[in-house]
Amino acid sequence: MHNKRQMKIGVFDSGYGGLTILKAICRLLPQYSYVYLGDNARTPYGTRSYEVVYNYTLQCVRQLFELDCRLVIIACNTASAKALRTIQQNDLPRIAPERRVLGVVRPTAEIIGELTKSGTVGILGTVGTIQSNSYDIEIKKLFPDVDVVSQACPMWVPLIENNEHKSEGASYFIKKDIDKLLDKNSSIDTIILGCTHYPLVEEQVRRFVPNGINMVTQGKIIADSLKDYLARHPEQEQYCSKGGSVEFYTTESEQKFSEYASIFWQEPIEAKTVFLN
Ligand code: DGL
């Protein structure tokens, strides 16, 4: 049994992308204690099957529970789209009924109605996120009149994970996918970067998106939604430590993670390796 105010908030991604979410969360809610887990050994998840993404995500959620997390944010659209519901409905009641796992698709969908004037929204994401239709489904539930146009960007995450996202080669793929999205519908006035890795290519994306189209990244949205969640759920919040610490774990080499993640995090970090079982 845990005493109140001793547990942490876990943030999980297949790789480095979730750091963009954690950064925004720490900016808004610096008082809590966080644990980040990147499954760098098995990234990317974007092209993997439901079964594989579900199994990997569940293992990572269990690991974060082992590390004393009361709440886990799946800061990965692919895993939120493919694994979150099953984990919430089938696994949590069995493995940790008192803890919670939250995702990033629903909170992003919730603000779409406020952002689009034309009523047509573009979604860029991994193959897994786009094929799952999760954004279409969630947005339609909340805003039935909004049209959703999607485009998968299979090369973006591998380019980012390999630190090649600022290269000329990367610009080729970024432009190609944006052009494909915009060619599908000329009324798009809002584009969601529906992958937590994409803030790293935000500048390049802006070069190819016409002025006047709103580009939405998820960090602030997820941070606001967590703040709201904690205010509405004191029975969870009361378990969250106010130690203001951040720990980093990776399933890959800790040196490699620390070096590369420091670029995303904009200050030096020291990660530890965990082996999942
Ligand atoms: N960062 C993850 C997302 O938001 C995707 C990464 C991957 O393909 O592993 O979808």
XYZ file of C-alpha atoms and ligand atoms in Angstrom:
287
model
C 0.000 0.000 0.000
C 1.174 3.472 -0.814
C 0.902 6.406 1.475
C -0.621 9.515 0.106
C 1.660 11.973 -1.713
C 4.373 9.448 -2.498
C 3.593 8.393 -6.016
C 4.592 9.785 -9.386
C 3.105 10.600 -12.748
C 4.435 8.413 -15.570
C 4.839 9.626 -19.142
C 5.412 7.013 -21.816
C 6.354 7.116 -25.492
C 7.876 4.699 -27.975
C 10.936 6.970 -28.091
C 11.857 10.611 -27.592
C 8.593 12.189 -28.798
C 6.821 12.098 -25.427
C 9.492 14.441 -24.081
C 7.708 17.253 -25.953
C 4.621 16.448 -23.882
C 6.490 16.044 -20.600
C 8.235 19.386 -21.164
C 4.881 21.162 -21.493
C 3.494 19.300 -18.466
C 6.498 20.253 -16.295
C 6.128 23.880 -17.394
C 2.495 23.967 -16.266
C 2.662 21.585 -13.289
C 6.258 21.724 -11.976
C 5.237 20.683 -8.467
C 4.612 16.989 -9.234
C 7.168 14.186 -9.628
C 7.477 12.552 -13.030
C 8.958 9.407 -14.536
C 9.565 9.267 -18.288
C 9.919 5.972 -20.111
C 10.992 5.781 -23.760
C 10.821 2.377 -25.423
C 13.739 3.351 -27.667
C 14.832 -0.240 -28.189
C 11.609 -0.975 -30.074
C 10.765 2.365 -31.657
C 9.057 3.162 -34.013
C 5.631 1.791 -33.150
C 3.960 3.582 -36.077
C 4.071 0.705 -38.546
C 3.477 -2.153 -36.083
C 0.298 -4.227 -35.692
C -2.362 -3.733 -33.020
C -1.207 -6.790 -31.079
C 2.401 -5.681 -31.005
C 1.659 -2.054 -30.046
C -0.764 -3.243 -27.367
C 1.721 -5.736 -25.878
C 4.624 -3.271 -25.896
C 2.478 -0.501 -24.415
C 1.112 -2.737 -21.674
C 4.638 -3.799 -20.722
C 5.692 -0.160 -20.484
C 2.647 0.799 -18.420
C 3.396 -2.083 -16.023
C 6.991 -0.894 -15.783
C 5.826 2.603 -14.867
C 3.535 1.104 -12.224
C 6.595 -0.765 -10.859
C 8.316 2.595 -10.699
C 5.504 3.847 -8.449
C 3.400 5.799 -10.876
C -0.160 6.425 -9.857
C -1.135 7.869 -13.213
C 0.374 7.081 -16.596
C 0.021 9.332 -19.621
C 0.497 7.489 -22.881
C 2.232 10.398 -24.633
C 2.164 8.580 -27.945
C -0.694 8.879 -30.434
C -0.002 5.478 -31.971
C -0.188 3.696 -28.607
C -3.156 5.819 -27.480
C -4.967 4.895 -30.699
C -4.146 1.193 -30.627
C -3.763 0.162 -26.996
C -5.312 2.640 -24.563
C -8.901 1.434 -24.625
C -7.994 -2.230 -24.109
C -5.623 -1.372 -21.288
C -8.256 0.824 -19.586
C -11.086 -1.661 -20.007
C -9.432 -5.084 -19.762
C -6.093 -4.763 -18.008
C -6.391 -2.003 -15.429
C -9.309 -3.529 -13.510
C -7.184 -6.665 -13.163
C -3.664 -5.324 -12.568
C -4.162 -1.984 -10.821
C -7.803 -0.958 -10.374
C -6.867 2.063 -8.291
C -4.487 3.572 -10.866
C -5.240 5.392 -14.112
C -3.907 5.458 -17.681
C -4.705 8.438 -19.912
C -4.027 9.085 -23.597
C -3.463 11.995 -25.978
C -6.011 11.541 -28.774
C -9.206 12.425 -26.904
C -7.893 15.650 -25.265
C -6.629 16.799 -28.662
C -9.948 16.007 -30.347
C -11.789 17.944 -27.635
C -10.348 21.318 -28.634
C -10.804 20.987 -32.398
C -14.246 22.598 -32.439
C -12.742 25.770 -30.967
C -9.973 25.965 -33.555
C -11.497 25.404 -36.973
C -13.582 28.076 -38.680
C -13.894 26.308 -42.043
C -14.977 23.053 -40.386
C -12.227 21.030 -42.103
C -9.297 19.720 -40.116
C -6.162 17.939 -41.323
C -4.428 15.264 -39.252
C -0.814 14.237 -39.760
C 0.305 11.128 -37.883
C 1.987 7.755 -38.092
C 0.582 5.000 -40.287
C -0.823 3.323 -37.144
C -2.605 6.442 -35.882
C -4.083 7.284 -39.274
C -5.169 3.723 -40.099
C -6.862 3.384 -36.700
C -9.196 6.295 -37.634
C -9.081 7.316 -33.969
C -9.048 11.046 -34.692
C -11.963 10.806 -37.130
C -13.957 8.777 -34.613
C -13.232 11.007 -31.599
C -13.726 14.286 -33.487
C -16.990 13.096 -35.064
C -18.340 12.103 -31.632
C -17.736 15.602 -30.314
C -18.161 17.704 -33.475
C -20.288 15.811 -36.010
C -20.105 18.680 -38.535
C -16.320 18.825 -38.706
C -14.665 17.082 -41.673
C -11.434 15.238 -40.947
C -8.797 14.724 -43.638
C -5.804 12.530 -42.758
C -2.366 11.799 -44.088
C 0.135 9.273 -42.735
C 3.793 10.384 -42.623
C 5.722 7.082 -42.360
C 9.198 8.584 -42.629
C 9.002 11.392 -40.085
C 9.494 9.418 -36.842
C 12.443 7.346 -38.169
C 14.090 10.586 -39.379
C 13.616 12.207 -35.961
C 14.727 9.140 -33.987
C 17.890 9.065 -36.127
C 18.554 12.804 -35.770
C 18.175 13.295 -39.522
C 15.105 15.508 -39.326
C 16.900 18.732 -40.229
C 18.503 17.282 -43.362
C 17.538 18.085 -46.952
C 16.320 14.504 -47.288
C 13.876 15.083 -44.436
C 12.491 18.232 -46.095
C 11.663 16.148 -49.166
C 9.466 13.750 -47.151
C 7.916 16.497 -45.036
C 6.887 18.540 -48.084
C 5.602 15.467 -49.897
C 3.234 14.458 -47.062
C 1.983 18.005 -46.463
C 1.262 18.438 -50.180
C -0.637 15.142 -50.195
C -2.764 16.281 -47.233
C -3.529 19.701 -48.694
C -4.327 18.236 -52.131
C -7.090 16.157 -50.549
C -9.152 19.175 -49.470
C -8.646 22.884 -50.051
C -10.801 23.940 -47.062
C -8.389 22.702 -44.382
C -7.735 25.628 -41.988
C -6.274 23.660 -39.066
C -3.613 20.940 -39.081
C -3.000 18.758 -36.051
C 0.512 17.408 -35.692
C -0.906 14.163 -34.321
C 2.325 12.558 -33.226
C 4.335 13.594 -30.204
C 7.555 13.499 -32.232
C 6.371 16.131 -34.708
C 7.066 19.287 -32.661
C 10.684 18.533 -33.538
C 9.944 19.198 -37.203
C 7.515 22.050 -36.562
C 9.785 24.643 -38.207
C 10.232 22.574 -41.355
C 6.499 21.854 -41.493
C 5.733 25.594 -41.271
C 7.896 26.212 -44.350
C 5.516 24.127 -46.427
C 2.150 25.022 -44.867
C 0.519 28.167 -46.311
C 0.087 31.126 -43.929
C -3.393 31.227 -42.568
C -3.510 27.529 -41.724
C -3.451 26.956 -37.995
C -0.893 24.364 -36.856
C -1.585 22.569 -33.605
C 0.966 20.710 -31.466
C -0.110 18.691 -28.456
C 2.132 19.639 -25.504
C 0.057 22.481 -24.087
C -3.218 20.671 -24.831
C -2.168 17.587 -22.865
C -0.722 19.647 -20.009
C -3.977 21.647 -19.686
C -5.989 18.464 -19.820
C -3.878 16.833 -17.072
C -4.276 19.910 -14.876
C -8.008 19.729 -15.359
C -8.037 15.963 -14.697
C -6.133 16.337 -11.419
C -8.488 19.097 -10.283
C -11.504 16.892 -11.036
C -9.994 13.770 -9.454
C -8.721 14.546 -5.952
C -8.803 10.791 -5.222
C -5.898 10.454 -7.701
C -4.207 13.799 -7.084
C -3.824 13.122 -3.361
C -1.447 10.259 -4.154
C 0.836 12.362 -6.363
C 4.081 13.471 -4.756
C 4.883 17.155 -4.838
C 8.622 16.522 -4.934
C 9.099 18.341 -8.258
C 11.469 15.683 -9.641
C 11.871 14.172 -13.123
C 13.483 10.756 -13.766
C 14.204 9.329 -17.200
C 14.230 5.681 -18.227
C 14.868 4.064 -21.591
C 14.789 0.492 -22.868
C 17.946 1.287 -24.930
C 21.412 2.453 -23.979
C 21.287 5.066 -21.230
C 24.225 6.960 -22.728
C 22.594 7.195 -26.118
C 19.291 8.307 -24.600
C 20.883 10.879 -22.282
C 22.864 12.426 -25.112
C 20.092 12.674 -27.642
C 17.246 13.400 -25.215
C 19.204 16.352 -23.814
C 18.791 18.054 -27.201
C 14.978 17.711 -26.943
C 14.943 18.589 -23.270
C 17.271 21.560 -23.717
C 19.211 20.730 -20.579
C 21.426 17.786 -19.608
C 19.658 14.703 -18.349
C 20.780 11.348 -17.042
C 18.729 8.345 -18.022
C 18.737 4.798 -16.684
C 18.190 1.651 -18.724
C 15.325 -0.684 -17.801
C 14.855 -4.156 -19.248
C 11.200 -5.008 -19.632
C 9.884 -8.433 -18.789
N 5.405 9.491 -30.802
C 4.511 8.516 -31.311
C 3.157 9.091 -31.640
O 2.768 10.096 -31.060
C 4.931 7.710 -32.482
C 6.083 7.118 -32.645
C 6.318 5.816 -33.312
O 5.983 5.598 -34.475
O 6.913 5.060 -32.593
O 2.456 8.552 -32.453
